[in-house]
JSON list of C-alpha atoms in Angstrom, two decimals:
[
{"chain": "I", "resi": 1, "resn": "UNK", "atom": "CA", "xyz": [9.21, -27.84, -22.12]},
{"chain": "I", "resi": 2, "resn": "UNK", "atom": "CA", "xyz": [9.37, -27.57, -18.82]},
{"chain": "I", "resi": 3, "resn": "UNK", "atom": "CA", "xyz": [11.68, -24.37, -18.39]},
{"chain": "I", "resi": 4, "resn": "UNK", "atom": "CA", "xyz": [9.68, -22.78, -20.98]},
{"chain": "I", "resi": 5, "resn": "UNK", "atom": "CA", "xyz": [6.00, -23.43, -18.74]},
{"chain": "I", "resi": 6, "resn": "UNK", "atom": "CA", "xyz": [8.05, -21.55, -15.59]},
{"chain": "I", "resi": 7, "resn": "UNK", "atom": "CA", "xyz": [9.41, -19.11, -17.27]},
{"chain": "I", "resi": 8, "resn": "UNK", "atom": "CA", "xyz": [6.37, -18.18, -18.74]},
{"chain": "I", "resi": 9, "resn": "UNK", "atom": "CA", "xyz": [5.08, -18.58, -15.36]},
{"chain": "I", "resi": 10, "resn": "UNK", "atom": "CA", "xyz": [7.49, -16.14, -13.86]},
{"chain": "I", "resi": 11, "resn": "UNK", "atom": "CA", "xyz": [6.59, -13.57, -15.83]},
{"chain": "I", "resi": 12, "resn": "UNK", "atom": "CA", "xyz": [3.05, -13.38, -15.24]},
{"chain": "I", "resi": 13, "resn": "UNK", "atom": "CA", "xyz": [3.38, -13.95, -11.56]},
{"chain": "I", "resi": 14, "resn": "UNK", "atom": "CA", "xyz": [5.81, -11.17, -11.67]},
{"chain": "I", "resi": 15, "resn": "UNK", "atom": "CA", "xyz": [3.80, -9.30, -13.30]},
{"chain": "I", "resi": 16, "resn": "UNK", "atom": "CA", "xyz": [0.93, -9.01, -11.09]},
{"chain": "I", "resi": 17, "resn": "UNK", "atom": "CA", "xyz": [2.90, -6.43, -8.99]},
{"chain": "I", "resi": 18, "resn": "UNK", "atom": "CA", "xyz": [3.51, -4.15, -11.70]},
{"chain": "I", "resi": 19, "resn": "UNK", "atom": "CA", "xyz": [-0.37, -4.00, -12.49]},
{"chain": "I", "resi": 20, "resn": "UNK", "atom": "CA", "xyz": [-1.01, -3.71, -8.72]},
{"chain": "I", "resi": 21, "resn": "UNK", "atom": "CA", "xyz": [-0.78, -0.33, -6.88]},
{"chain": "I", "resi": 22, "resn": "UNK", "atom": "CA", "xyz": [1.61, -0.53, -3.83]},
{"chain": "I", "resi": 23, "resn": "UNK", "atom": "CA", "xyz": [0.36, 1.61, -0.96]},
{"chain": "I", "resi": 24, "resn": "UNK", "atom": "CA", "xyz": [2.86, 2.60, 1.49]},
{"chain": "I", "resi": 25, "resn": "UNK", "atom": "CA", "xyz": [2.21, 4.25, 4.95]},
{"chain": "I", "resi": 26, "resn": "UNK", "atom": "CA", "xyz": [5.37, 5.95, 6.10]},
{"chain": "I", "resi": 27, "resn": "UNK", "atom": "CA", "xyz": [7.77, 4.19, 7.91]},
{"chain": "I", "resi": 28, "resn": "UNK", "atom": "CA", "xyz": [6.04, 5.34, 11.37]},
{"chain": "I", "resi": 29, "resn": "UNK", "atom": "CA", "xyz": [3.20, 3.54, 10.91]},
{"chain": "I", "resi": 30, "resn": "UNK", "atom": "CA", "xyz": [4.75, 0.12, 11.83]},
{"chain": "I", "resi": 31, "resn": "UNK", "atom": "CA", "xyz": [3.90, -2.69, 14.45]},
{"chain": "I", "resi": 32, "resn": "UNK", "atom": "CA", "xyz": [3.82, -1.27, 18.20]},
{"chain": "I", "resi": 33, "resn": "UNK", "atom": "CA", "xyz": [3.28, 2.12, 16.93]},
{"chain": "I", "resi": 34, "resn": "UNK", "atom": "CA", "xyz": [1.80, 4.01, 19.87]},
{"chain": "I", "resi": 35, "resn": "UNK", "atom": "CA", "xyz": [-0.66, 6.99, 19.24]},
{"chain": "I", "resi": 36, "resn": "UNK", "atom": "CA", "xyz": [-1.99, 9.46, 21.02]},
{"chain": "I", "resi": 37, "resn": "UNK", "atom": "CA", "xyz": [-5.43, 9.07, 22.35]},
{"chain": "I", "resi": 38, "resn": "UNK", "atom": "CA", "xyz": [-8.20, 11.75, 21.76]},
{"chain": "I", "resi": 39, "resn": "UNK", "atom": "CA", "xyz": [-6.35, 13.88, 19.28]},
{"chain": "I", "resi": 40, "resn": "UNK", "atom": "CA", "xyz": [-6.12, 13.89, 15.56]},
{"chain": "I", "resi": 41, "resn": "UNK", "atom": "CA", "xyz": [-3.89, 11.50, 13.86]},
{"chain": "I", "resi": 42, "resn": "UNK", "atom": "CA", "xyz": [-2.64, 12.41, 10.61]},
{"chain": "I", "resi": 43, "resn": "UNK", "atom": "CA", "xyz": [-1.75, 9.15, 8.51]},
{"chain": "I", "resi": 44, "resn": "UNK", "atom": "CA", "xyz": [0.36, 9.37, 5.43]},
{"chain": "I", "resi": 45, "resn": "UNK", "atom": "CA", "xyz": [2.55, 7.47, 3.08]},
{"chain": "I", "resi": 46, "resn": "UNK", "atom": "CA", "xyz": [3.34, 6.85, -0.78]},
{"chain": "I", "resi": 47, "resn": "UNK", "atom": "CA", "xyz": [1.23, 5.11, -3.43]},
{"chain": "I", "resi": 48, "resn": "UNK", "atom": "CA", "xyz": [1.01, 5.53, -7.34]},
{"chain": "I", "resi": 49, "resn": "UNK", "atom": "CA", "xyz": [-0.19, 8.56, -9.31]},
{"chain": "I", "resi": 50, "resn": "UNK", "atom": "CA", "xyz": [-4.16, 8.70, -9.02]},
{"chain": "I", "resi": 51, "resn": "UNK", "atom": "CA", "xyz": [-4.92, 6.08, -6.95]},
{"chain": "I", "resi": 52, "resn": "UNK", "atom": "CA", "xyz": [-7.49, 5.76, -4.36]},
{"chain": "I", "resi": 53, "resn": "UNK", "atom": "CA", "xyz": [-6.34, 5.11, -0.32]},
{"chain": "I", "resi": 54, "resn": "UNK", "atom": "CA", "xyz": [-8.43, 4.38, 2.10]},
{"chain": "I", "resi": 55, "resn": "UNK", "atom": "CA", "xyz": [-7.79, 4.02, 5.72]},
{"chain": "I", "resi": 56, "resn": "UNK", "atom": "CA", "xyz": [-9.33, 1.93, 8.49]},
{"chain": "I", "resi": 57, "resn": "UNK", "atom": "CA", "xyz": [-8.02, 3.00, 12.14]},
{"chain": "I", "resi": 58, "resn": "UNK", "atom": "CA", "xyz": [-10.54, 1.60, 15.19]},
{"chain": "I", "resi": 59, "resn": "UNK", "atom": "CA", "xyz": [-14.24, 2.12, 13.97]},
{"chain": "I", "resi": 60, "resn": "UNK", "atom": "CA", "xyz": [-12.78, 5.77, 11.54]},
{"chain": "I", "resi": 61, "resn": "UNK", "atom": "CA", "xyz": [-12.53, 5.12, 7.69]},
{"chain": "I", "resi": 62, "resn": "UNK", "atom": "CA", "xyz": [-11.22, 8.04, 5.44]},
{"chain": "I", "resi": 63, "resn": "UNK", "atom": "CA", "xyz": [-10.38, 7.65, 1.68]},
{"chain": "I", "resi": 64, "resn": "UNK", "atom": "CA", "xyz": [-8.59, 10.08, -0.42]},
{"chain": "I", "resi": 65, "resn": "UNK", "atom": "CA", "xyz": [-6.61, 9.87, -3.68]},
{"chain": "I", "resi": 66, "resn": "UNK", "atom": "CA", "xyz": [-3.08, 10.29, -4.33]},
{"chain": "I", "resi": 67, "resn": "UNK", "atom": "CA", "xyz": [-1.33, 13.41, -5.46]},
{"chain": "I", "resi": 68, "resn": "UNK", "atom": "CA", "xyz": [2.19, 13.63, -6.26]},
{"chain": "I", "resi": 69, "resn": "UNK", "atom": "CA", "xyz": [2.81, 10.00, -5.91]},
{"chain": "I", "resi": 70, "resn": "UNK", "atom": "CA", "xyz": [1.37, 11.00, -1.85]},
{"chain": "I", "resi": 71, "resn": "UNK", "atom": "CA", "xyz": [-1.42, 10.67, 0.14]},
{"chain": "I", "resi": 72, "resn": "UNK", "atom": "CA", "xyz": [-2.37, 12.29, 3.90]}
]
């Protein structure tokens, strides 16, 4: 009974990820990232097929939607 109930479990934890879009900034954007001030940033990185990004950096916010599995 008990295996059974965490199995169960498991799965539907587990499955939460696979219903859940994983956005990804690229691998440059990590902690002590240092940017330059007063110029345009670009910020990109991976997320699924369609899916809507939005980015806060100090007081900017820009959204856009993936294409290609990318988003700029």
């Amino acid at each position: 009974m008990k295996f059974s109930f965490f199995a169960a479990l498991f799965c539907l934890l587990s499955s939460f990820s696979i219903l859940t879009g994983e956005v990804k900034p690229n691998a440059l954007f990590s902690d002590h990232a240092v940017l330059q001030q007063g110029v345009e940033v670009p910020i990109w990185g991976k997320a699924k097929e369609g899916e809507e990004v939005t980015v806060t950096l100090a007081d900017q916010i820009a959204t856009t939607t993936t294409q290609g599995g990318k988003w700029i």
